[in-house]
Short mmCIF file of C-alpha atoms and ligand atoms in Angstrom, two decimals:
data_model
loop_
_atom_site.label_atom_id
_atom_site.label_comp_id
_atom_site.label_asym_id
_atom_site.label_seq_id
_atom_site.Cartn_x
_atom_site.Cartn_y
_atom_site.Cartn_z
CA MET A 1 186.07 68.20 210.98
CA LYS A 2 184.05 70.83 209.84
CA LYS A 3 182.08 71.49 212.85
CA PHE A 4 182.41 71.33 216.21
CA GLU A 5 179.03 71.05 218.24
CA ILE A 6 175.22 69.88 217.25
CA ASN A 7 172.78 72.03 218.68
CA ARG A 8 169.03 71.16 218.84
CA GLU A 9 166.12 72.48 220.48
CA ASN A 10 166.89 72.78 223.96
CA PHE A 11 170.66 70.67 223.43
CA GLY A 12 173.70 70.92 222.25
CA PHE A 13 176.79 68.66 222.36
CA HIS A 14 180.14 70.75 222.00
CA PHE A 15 183.09 68.64 221.25
CA LYS A 16 185.80 70.67 219.60
CA ASN A 17 187.59 69.99 223.08
CA LEU A 18 188.45 66.28 221.80
CA THR A 19 189.62 66.89 218.42
CA GLU A 20 193.10 67.33 217.94
CA LYS A 21 192.40 70.97 217.21
CA GLU A 22 192.59 72.17 220.12
CA ILE A 23 194.03 69.07 222.31
CA ASP A 24 196.41 67.97 219.17
CA LYS A 25 197.91 64.59 219.50
CA ASN A 26 195.56 63.46 222.74
CA GLY A 27 192.28 64.65 220.63
CA ILE A 28 190.61 62.67 218.04
CA SER A 29 191.27 63.27 214.01
CA LEU A 30 188.51 62.77 211.35
CA LYS A 31 190.84 59.96 210.21
CA ASP A 32 190.49 58.04 213.51
CA ILE A 33 186.40 58.11 213.05
CA GLU A 34 186.86 57.22 209.19
CA ASN A 35 189.20 54.01 210.06
CA LEU A 36 185.87 53.19 212.78
CA GLU A 37 183.70 52.85 209.65
CA TYR A 38 182.76 49.58 209.73
CA LYS A 39 182.36 49.30 213.50
CA ILE A 40 180.20 52.94 213.40
CA ASN A 41 177.86 50.89 210.91
CA ARG A 42 177.85 47.70 212.68
CA ALA A 43 176.48 49.97 215.36
CA ILE A 44 174.16 51.68 213.90
CA LYS A 45 172.60 48.64 212.30
CA SER A 46 172.16 47.36 215.60
CA ILE A 47 170.85 50.45 217.79
CA LYS A 48 168.47 50.09 214.53
CA ASP A 49 167.43 46.58 215.34
CA LEU A 50 167.12 47.48 218.92
CA ARG A 51 165.06 49.88 218.09
CA GLU A 52 162.64 48.05 215.65
CA LYS A 53 162.69 44.77 217.62
CA GLY A 54 164.01 45.24 220.59
CA ILE A 55 167.02 42.79 219.96
CA ALA A 56 170.39 42.85 221.24
CA LYS A 57 172.86 40.42 220.26
CA GLY A 58 174.01 38.43 222.91
CA HIS A 59 170.88 39.12 225.36
CA ASN A 60 168.93 36.60 224.86
CA GLU A 61 165.54 38.59 226.73
CA LYS A 62 164.02 41.26 224.89
CA VAL A 63 165.42 45.45 225.06
CA LEU A 64 163.28 47.78 224.98
CA PHE A 65 164.04 50.32 226.98
CA THR A 66 163.71 52.39 223.43
CA ARG A 67 160.28 51.99 223.89
CA LEU A 68 159.77 53.90 227.44
CA PRO A 69 159.44 57.40 225.54
CA TYR A 70 156.61 56.41 223.43
CA GLN A 71 154.39 55.10 226.53
CA SER A 72 151.73 58.02 226.26
CA GLU A 73 150.68 57.36 223.28
CA GLU A 74 151.62 53.31 223.39
CA LYS A 75 150.33 52.91 227.07
CA PRO A 76 147.98 56.16 227.69
CA GLN A 77 145.90 53.99 230.25
CA LEU A 78 149.11 53.18 232.26
CA ILE A 79 149.59 57.04 232.10
CA GLU A 80 146.50 58.10 233.19
CA ARG A 81 146.93 55.19 236.18
CA ILE A 82 150.46 56.67 237.40
CA LYS A 83 148.98 60.22 237.29
CA SER A 84 145.88 59.56 239.46
CA TYR A 85 147.56 57.40 241.55
CA GLY A 86 150.01 60.32 241.93
CA GLU A 87 147.38 62.80 242.62
CA ARG A 88 145.78 60.81 245.23
CA VAL A 89 148.95 59.58 247.55
CA ARG A 90 149.45 63.73 246.98
CA ASN A 91 146.29 65.22 248.73
CA LYS A 92 146.77 62.24 251.30
CA TYR A 93 150.37 61.73 252.95
CA LYS A 94 152.23 63.78 254.39
CA TYR A 95 155.70 61.66 253.19
CA VAL A 96 156.50 59.29 250.53
CA VAL A 97 159.31 56.65 250.95
CA SER A 98 161.08 55.43 247.78
CA LEU A 99 162.55 51.96 248.79
CA GLY A 100 165.11 50.40 246.23
CA ILE A 101 168.44 50.24 245.03
CA GLY A 102 170.57 50.95 242.06
CA GLY A 103 168.60 51.36 239.00
CA SER A 104 165.29 50.93 241.22
CA TYR A 105 166.93 53.61 242.82
CA LEU A 106 169.35 56.29 241.65
CA GLY A 107 166.98 57.59 238.88
CA ASN A 108 164.53 58.31 241.86
CA GLN A 109 167.44 60.54 242.80
CA VAL A 110 167.21 62.41 239.35
CA LEU A 111 163.77 62.85 239.65
CA ILE A 112 164.00 64.52 243.40
CA ASP A 113 166.98 66.31 242.95
CA ALA A 114 166.16 67.91 239.49
CA LEU A 115 162.23 68.58 239.28
CA CYS A 116 161.56 69.63 243.67
CA HIS A 117 162.14 72.53 245.33
CA PRO A 118 165.81 71.34 246.90
CA TYR A 119 164.19 71.45 250.77
CA GLN A 120 161.42 70.04 249.97
CA THR A 121 159.43 72.64 251.32
CA LYS A 122 156.13 72.48 249.67
CA LYS A 123 153.46 71.95 251.71
CA ASP A 124 150.96 70.86 249.37
CA ILE A 125 153.52 68.63 248.32
CA PRO A 126 154.63 64.67 250.07
CA LYS A 127 158.49 65.63 251.08
CA VAL A 128 160.08 62.44 249.22
CA PHE A 129 162.87 59.87 251.60
CA PHE A 130 165.12 57.91 249.53
CA ALA A 131 165.48 54.57 252.07
CA GLY A 132 166.63 50.34 250.98
CA ASN A 133 169.98 52.18 249.40
CA ASN A 134 172.21 51.10 251.81
CA VAL A 135 171.34 48.04 254.93
CA ASP A 136 173.48 51.17 257.38
CA PRO A 137 170.82 50.93 260.35
CA SER A 138 171.45 54.76 261.44
CA SER A 139 170.11 55.75 258.15
CA LEU A 140 166.98 53.94 258.39
CA GLN A 141 166.20 54.37 262.30
CA GLY A 142 166.91 58.11 261.49
CA LEU A 143 164.55 58.38 259.32
CA LEU A 144 161.89 56.20 260.89
CA ASP A 145 162.89 59.04 263.65
CA GLU A 146 161.74 61.55 261.40
CA ILE A 147 158.36 60.31 260.00
CA ASN A 148 155.19 59.60 261.11
CA LEU A 149 154.18 56.22 259.49
CA GLU A 150 150.27 57.32 259.70
CA GLU A 151 150.90 59.67 257.15
CA THR A 152 153.44 58.00 254.78
CA MET A 153 153.43 55.75 251.44
CA PHE A 154 156.19 53.30 251.38
CA ILE A 155 157.08 52.83 247.18
CA VAL A 156 159.20 49.94 247.53
CA ILE A 157 160.76 48.76 243.77
CA SER A 158 163.18 45.42 243.00
CA LYS A 159 162.48 44.04 240.22
CA SER A 160 163.78 40.49 241.25
CA GLY A 161 161.46 40.99 244.71
CA THR A 162 164.77 39.52 246.74
CA THR A 163 167.29 42.55 246.17
CA MET A 164 169.19 42.76 250.52
CA GLU A 165 169.08 46.66 250.79
CA THR A 166 165.48 46.86 249.95
CA MET A 167 163.77 43.08 251.73
CA ALA A 168 165.25 43.82 254.61
CA SER A 169 164.03 47.84 254.95
CA PHE A 170 160.93 46.71 253.52
CA LEU A 171 160.49 43.04 255.73
CA TYR A 172 161.46 46.16 258.73
CA ILE A 173 159.30 49.34 258.28
CA PHE A 174 156.53 46.68 257.64
CA GLN A 175 156.55 45.22 261.46
CA LYS A 176 156.57 49.06 262.33
CA VAL A 177 153.91 49.00 260.37
CA ASN A 178 152.07 46.10 261.18
CA GLU A 179 152.14 47.30 265.13
CA ARG A 180 151.02 50.50 265.20
CA GLY A 181 148.45 49.32 263.84
CA LEU A 182 148.03 50.03 260.49
CA LYS A 183 146.44 48.49 257.29
CA PRO A 184 149.51 47.21 254.98
CA GLU A 185 147.23 48.44 251.94
CA ASN A 186 147.74 52.07 253.17
CA HIS A 187 151.19 52.19 253.49
CA PHE A 188 152.97 50.28 250.84
CA THR A 189 152.46 49.79 247.13
CA VAL A 190 154.46 47.71 245.44
CA ILE A 191 156.74 48.39 242.02
CA THR A 192 158.34 44.51 240.52
CA ASP A 193 158.22 42.13 237.86
CA ARG A 194 154.57 41.92 236.92
CA LYS A 195 154.08 37.63 237.94
CA LYS A 196 158.41 36.39 239.53
CA GLY A 197 159.01 37.37 242.44
CA VAL A 198 158.85 37.99 245.75
CA LEU A 199 157.66 40.69 246.14
CA ARG A 200 154.94 39.69 243.77
CA LYS A 201 153.79 37.48 245.78
CA ILE A 202 153.40 40.05 249.12
CA SER A 203 151.82 42.72 246.87
CA LYS A 204 148.90 39.84 246.06
CA GLU A 205 148.73 38.37 249.94
CA LEU A 206 148.75 41.74 250.97
CA ASN A 207 146.40 43.27 248.19
CA LEU A 208 148.70 45.97 248.27
CA GLN A 209 148.81 48.43 245.58
CA SER A 210 151.28 47.83 242.72
CA PHE A 211 153.22 48.90 239.29
CA GLU A 212 155.20 46.81 237.31
CA VAL A 213 159.09 46.84 236.20
CA PRO A 214 158.11 46.29 232.64
CA GLU A 215 159.09 42.92 230.42
CA GLY A 216 162.97 43.97 228.80
CA ILE A 217 163.51 47.07 230.93
CA GLY A 218 166.53 46.55 232.91
CA GLY A 219 167.01 48.40 236.15
CA ARG A 220 169.86 51.04 234.96
CA TRP A 221 167.32 51.56 232.11
CA SER A 222 164.49 51.61 233.92
CA VAL A 223 164.01 55.71 234.90
CA LEU A 224 161.38 56.56 232.15
CA SER A 225 159.06 52.58 233.28
CA GLU A 226 157.24 52.67 235.99
CA VAL A 227 160.20 52.72 237.89
CA GLY A 228 160.44 56.72 238.32
CA LEU A 229 156.88 57.78 237.16
CA VAL A 230 155.45 56.27 239.90
CA LEU A 231 157.23 58.39 242.40
CA ALA A 232 157.59 61.52 239.91
CA ALA A 233 153.77 61.57 240.04
CA THR A 234 153.56 61.88 243.79
CA VAL A 235 155.15 65.56 243.75
CA GLY A 236 153.22 66.15 241.02
CA ILE A 237 156.16 65.98 237.93
CA ASP A 238 154.81 66.09 234.50
CA ILE A 239 155.48 62.78 233.33
CA GLU A 240 154.08 63.15 230.46
CA LYS A 241 156.80 66.47 229.69
CA LEU A 242 159.56 64.05 230.83
CA LEU A 243 158.34 61.28 228.55
CA ASN A 244 158.53 63.61 225.87
CA GLY A 245 161.81 65.50 226.05
CA ALA A 246 162.88 61.19 226.27
CA LYS A 247 160.78 61.26 222.50
CA LYS A 248 162.23 64.43 221.38
CA MET A 249 165.70 62.89 221.77
CA ASP A 250 164.61 59.41 220.29
CA GLU A 251 164.07 61.26 217.26
CA ILE A 252 167.34 63.50 217.35
CA THR A 253 169.32 60.23 218.08
CA LYS A 254 168.11 57.88 214.92
CA ASN A 255 170.34 60.56 212.57
CA GLU A 256 172.04 57.66 211.43
CA ASP A 257 174.41 60.77 209.89
CA ILE A 258 176.86 60.22 212.92
CA PHE A 259 177.72 63.83 212.80
CA GLU A 260 174.29 65.32 213.42
CA ASN A 261 173.58 62.03 216.16
CA PRO A 262 175.53 63.51 219.31
CA ALA A 263 174.80 60.56 221.49
CA TYR A 264 176.13 58.31 218.61
CA LEU A 265 178.62 60.92 218.78
CA TYR A 266 179.78 60.90 221.93
CA ALA A 267 180.20 57.48 221.99
CA ILE A 268 182.23 57.19 218.96
CA PHE A 269 184.98 59.96 220.32
CA SER A 270 184.20 57.84 224.28
CA TYR A 271 185.65 54.74 222.15
CA LEU A 272 188.51 56.27 220.34
CA LEU A 273 190.07 58.32 223.27
CA TYR A 274 189.57 54.97 225.56
CA LYS A 275 191.36 52.66 222.77
CA GLU A 276 193.39 54.59 220.60
CA LYS A 277 194.35 57.27 223.33
CA GLY A 278 194.38 55.53 226.40
CA PHE A 279 191.31 57.76 228.33
CA ASN A 280 189.96 54.84 230.44
CA GLU A 281 188.76 57.19 233.46
CA THR A 282 185.93 59.57 232.57
CA VAL A 283 184.41 61.49 234.89
CA ILE A 284 180.94 63.34 234.71
CA MET A 285 180.58 66.62 236.07
CA PRO A 286 177.28 69.05 236.11
CA TYR A 287 177.08 72.47 237.29
CA SER A 288 174.81 72.45 239.12
CA ASP A 289 173.44 70.60 242.31
CA ARG A 290 170.22 69.96 241.26
CA LEU A 291 172.24 67.68 238.75
CA LYS A 292 174.88 66.51 241.66
CA SER A 293 172.66 62.83 241.36
CA PHE A 294 172.51 62.96 237.58
CA SER A 295 176.35 61.92 237.60
CA TYR A 296 175.24 59.21 239.78
CA TRP A 297 172.79 57.29 237.95
CA TYR A 298 175.39 57.65 235.06
CA VAL A 299 177.83 56.29 236.78
CA GLN A 300 175.21 52.61 237.19
CA LEU A 301 174.79 52.97 234.25
CA LEU A 302 177.92 53.07 232.42
CA SER A 303 179.94 50.49 235.28
CA GLU A 304 177.30 48.25 234.71
CA SER A 305 176.79 48.44 231.23
CA LEU A 306 179.84 48.33 230.33
CA GLY A 307 182.00 46.89 232.40
CA LYS A 308 182.48 43.29 230.76
CA GLU A 309 184.90 40.59 231.50
CA LYS A 310 184.43 39.39 228.04
CA ASP A 311 182.77 40.44 225.55
CA ARG A 312 180.38 39.18 223.18
CA ASP A 313 182.25 36.20 221.53
CA GLY A 314 183.32 34.96 224.36
CA ASN A 315 186.74 35.96 224.39
CA ILE A 316 188.60 38.01 227.78
CA VAL A 317 188.33 41.82 227.26
CA ASN A 318 188.05 43.07 230.45
CA GLU A 319 186.54 46.15 229.10
CA GLY A 320 185.20 49.52 230.01
CA ARG A 321 185.81 53.25 230.51
CA THR A 322 185.55 54.13 234.31
CA PRO A 323 183.12 56.33 235.23
CA ILE A 324 183.98 59.73 238.28
CA PRO A 325 181.43 61.69 239.55
CA ALA A 326 181.73 65.11 239.73
CA LEU A 327 180.10 68.51 241.23
CA GLY A 328 180.76 72.17 239.42
CA THR A 329 182.06 74.11 241.51
CA THR A 330 181.97 72.10 244.23
CA ASP A 331 184.35 69.19 242.46
CA MET A 332 187.01 72.14 241.10
CA HIS A 333 188.51 72.45 245.02
CA SER A 334 189.49 68.99 245.17
CA GLN A 335 189.36 67.14 242.08
CA THR A 336 190.16 69.45 239.42
CA GLN A 337 194.12 69.75 240.26
CA GLN A 338 193.80 66.06 239.49
CA HIS A 339 191.72 66.56 236.45
CA ARG A 340 194.29 69.56 234.87
CA GLU A 341 197.56 67.52 236.39
CA GLY A 342 197.29 64.39 237.06
CA LYS A 343 197.70 61.17 234.94
CA TYR A 344 197.00 61.50 231.11
CA ASN A 345 193.73 59.22 231.04
CA LYS A 346 190.07 61.04 232.50
CA VAL A 347 188.06 62.55 229.55
CA ILE A 348 185.90 65.46 231.10
CA THR A 349 182.22 65.86 230.23
CA PHE A 350 180.67 69.10 231.20
CA ILE A 351 176.80 69.70 231.97
CA GLU A 352 176.77 73.52 231.62
CA ILE A 353 172.59 74.85 232.24
CA GLU A 354 171.88 78.03 230.93
CA ASP A 355 169.00 79.37 232.56
CA PHE A 356 168.18 79.02 235.69
CA GLY A 357 165.25 80.65 236.31
CA LYS A 358 163.40 82.30 239.08
CA SER A 359 165.98 81.02 241.27
CA ASN A 360 168.72 82.66 239.79
CA ILE A 361 169.85 85.72 242.17
CA THR A 362 171.95 88.67 241.65
CA LEU A 363 174.81 89.94 244.06
CA PRO A 364 174.32 93.98 245.23
CA ASN A 365 176.35 96.17 242.49
CA GLU A 366 178.52 97.30 244.86
CA ASN A 367 179.65 95.19 248.56
CA LEU A 368 180.30 96.99 251.74
CA PHE A 369 184.28 95.11 252.56
CA SER A 370 187.27 95.61 249.59
CA GLU A 371 188.35 96.03 246.22
CA LYS A 372 189.18 92.76 245.79
CA LEU A 373 185.67 91.60 246.24
CA ASN A 374 183.89 93.38 243.23
CA PHE A 375 184.63 91.10 240.92
CA LEU A 376 181.54 89.52 242.16
CA ASN A 377 179.51 92.78 242.49
CA GLY A 378 176.44 92.63 240.56
CA LYS A 379 176.73 89.47 239.02
CA LYS A 380 174.47 86.67 238.26
CA PHE A 381 175.11 83.07 240.40
CA SER A 382 174.51 81.59 237.24
CA THR A 383 176.96 83.65 235.50
CA LEU A 384 179.77 82.56 238.66
CA LEU A 385 178.26 79.05 238.13
CA ASN A 386 178.68 78.66 233.61
CA THR A 387 182.02 81.07 233.89
CA ALA A 388 183.86 78.51 236.92
CA LEU A 389 182.86 75.93 234.15
CA HIS A 390 184.51 77.73 230.70
CA ALA A 391 187.07 79.26 233.01
CA ASN A 392 187.88 74.66 233.61
CA GLU A 393 187.50 74.52 230.08
CA ILE A 394 189.93 76.37 229.30
CA ALA A 395 192.38 75.34 232.01
CA LEU A 396 191.51 71.71 230.53
CA LYS A 397 192.23 72.24 226.74
CA ASN A 398 195.49 74.59 227.86
CA ALA A 399 197.34 71.56 229.43
CA LYS A 400 196.04 68.95 226.09
CA ARG A 401 193.61 67.45 228.35
CA PRO A 402 190.41 66.52 226.79
CA SER A 403 186.72 67.26 227.36
CA CYS A 404 183.27 68.05 225.89
CA LYS A 405 179.97 69.71 227.23
CA ILE A 406 176.32 69.14 227.45
CA LYS A 407 174.56 72.54 227.83
CA ILE A 408 170.76 72.59 228.24
CA SER A 409 168.50 75.78 227.92
CA LYS A 410 167.27 75.14 230.94
CA LEU A 411 166.61 72.48 233.86
CA ASP A 412 162.97 70.08 233.62
CA GLU A 413 161.31 67.73 233.19
CA PHE A 414 161.90 68.01 229.05
CA THR A 415 165.66 67.87 229.00
CA LEU A 416 166.45 65.65 232.18
CA GLY A 417 163.67 63.31 230.33
CA MET A 418 166.27 63.82 226.85
CA LEU A 419 169.27 64.01 229.33
CA PHE A 420 167.95 61.05 230.15
CA TYR A 421 167.79 59.59 226.91
CA PHE A 422 170.69 60.82 225.36
CA PHE A 423 173.18 59.02 228.15
CA GLU A 424 171.13 55.93 228.06
CA ILE A 425 171.54 55.49 223.57
CA ALA A 426 174.83 56.17 223.82
CA THR A 427 175.91 53.99 226.22
CA ALA A 428 174.04 51.24 224.28
CA PHE A 429 175.64 52.40 221.08
CA GLU A 430 179.34 52.18 222.93
CA GLY A 431 178.28 48.90 223.56
CA GLU A 432 177.71 48.44 220.34
CA LEU A 433 181.34 49.32 218.94
CA LEU A 434 183.08 47.25 221.68
CA ASN A 435 180.88 44.02 221.15
CA VAL A 436 180.03 43.51 225.00
CA ASN A 437 176.72 43.09 226.36
CA PRO A 438 175.15 46.22 227.94
CA TYR A 439 172.33 44.54 229.33
CA ASP A 440 173.07 41.80 231.35
CA GLN A 441 175.60 42.40 234.95
CA PRO A 442 177.32 38.97 235.66
CA GLY A 443 179.71 40.64 237.46
CA VAL A 444 177.57 41.34 240.43
CA GLU A 445 176.62 37.79 240.73
CA ASP A 446 179.48 36.22 242.52
CA TYR A 447 178.87 38.71 245.40
CA LYS A 448 175.39 38.06 246.12
CA LYS A 449 176.17 34.20 245.65
CA ILE A 450 179.26 34.39 249.35
CA MET A 451 177.12 37.14 250.82
CA LYS A 452 173.76 34.45 250.82
CA GLU A 453 175.55 31.99 251.69
CA LYS A 454 177.40 33.63 254.24
CA LEU A 455 173.64 35.69 255.69
CA GLN A 456 172.79 32.20 255.82
CA ASN A 457 175.55 30.29 258.51
CA GLU A 458 175.07 33.39 260.41
CA GLY A 459 172.98 32.72 263.80
O1 PA5 B 1 170.79 47.79 237.62
C1 PA5 B 1 170.24 46.90 237.70
O2 PA5 B 1 169.96 45.52 236.72
C2 PA5 B 1 170.60 46.83 239.41
O3 PA5 B 1 171.42 47.59 239.74
C3 PA5 B 1 169.65 46.09 239.86
O4 PA5 B 1 168.70 47.59 239.80
C4 PA5 B 1 170.16 46.26 241.53
O5 PA5 B 1 170.52 45.70 241.99
C5 PA5 B 1 168.60 46.22 242.24
O6 PA5 B 1 167.88 45.09 241.97
P1 PA5 B 1 165.85 44.72 241.97
O7 PA5 B 1 165.71 46.21 241.48
O8 PA5 B 1 165.62 43.13 241.61
O9 PA5 B 1 166.16 44.86 243.39
#
């Protein structure tokens, strides 16, 4: 391999520590990649079809997440409507509660964590809470103890409109709003399928404000649709900048030269390390609290998209790498021992933020207590964070453990849009290499059926 990084403005993919150059026989060689030529070319063609026609082999509905970055151009009225809805909510309500689970929740949590103040203390911006992402009564009751219904807008998000966690939370809150004599249309907004489902029916009956989970957008691919944009707009996130970041990544990842395409190359390395070298666990480890929930978003994307019993030809394959969420530096004090010395089956993907902007703080040049703490003198916190990351990379490399790194210049709407879209395209591409359908989730239907039957029979 001639180079070990793909750098674009604001974004870099560093993969030297995945190659045989750094980790010997555990690593990937140019020959390994060349041997995959047939599958790579097939995958490139499939993703081209996906982008141009929304067609995915073996999936009987359109797949349109690659259109989402272009909404500002293709649906300008929708973007304006979302922005003015966001402004109205921002000016009127003290709290916004986003109700949803899985793909109707995880990306929204990332948007708030990554782009808002960590304690959301700004007076002119509503404080956001999440509910409906479990049915633990203590969480919902705890939330209702904390907020004032009169000052709250609940955004209920469910594509199907029948998801247990979201709908149980909605029904309970609705009863409380009703008991308080408040008008539902002032306190509920719905995001659901355009035509189908219980929630669409409810929104019509109650004349609620509503948005759509667009056609061709499955839950885990939906953060850049109305599902994420509506909540983002209520706290003043620049949704156009978010989409522009995703658009930039779409342009970057259209390149058919895999050594110039970070998402395709990431997928190819992941595939080869998994299939050829037995690395079947993948640790996603951003070094920033603001991206902690990003790991969980990726866990869903990878698990539901690639964890499949059958391939597209009906063969039993029980496919898919197991994702593990981690956070630097926090989990260096818990998981890193395992990553460095446990089973040789993990690939670590680090995410590094170069510039922490205004929030970066510096330690005093001297400390009053001990020479043993002098290594901290005068250091920026971002230096501590990223030096810890670099040290982890080197330690793993020394142990011949594969790792790679996504590096962004700073964390803002634009680079977050890039990150979301990078992992979406990489996952779609890896699905093509594996020959599985990344857009369905048949494995969750069975438990849902059993659970609903059991609940029908409960008193
Ligand atoms: O990715 C998916 O399809 C799932 O995680 C769904 O988003 C999740 O089950 C919630 O579904 P719904 O939006 O129908 O409530």
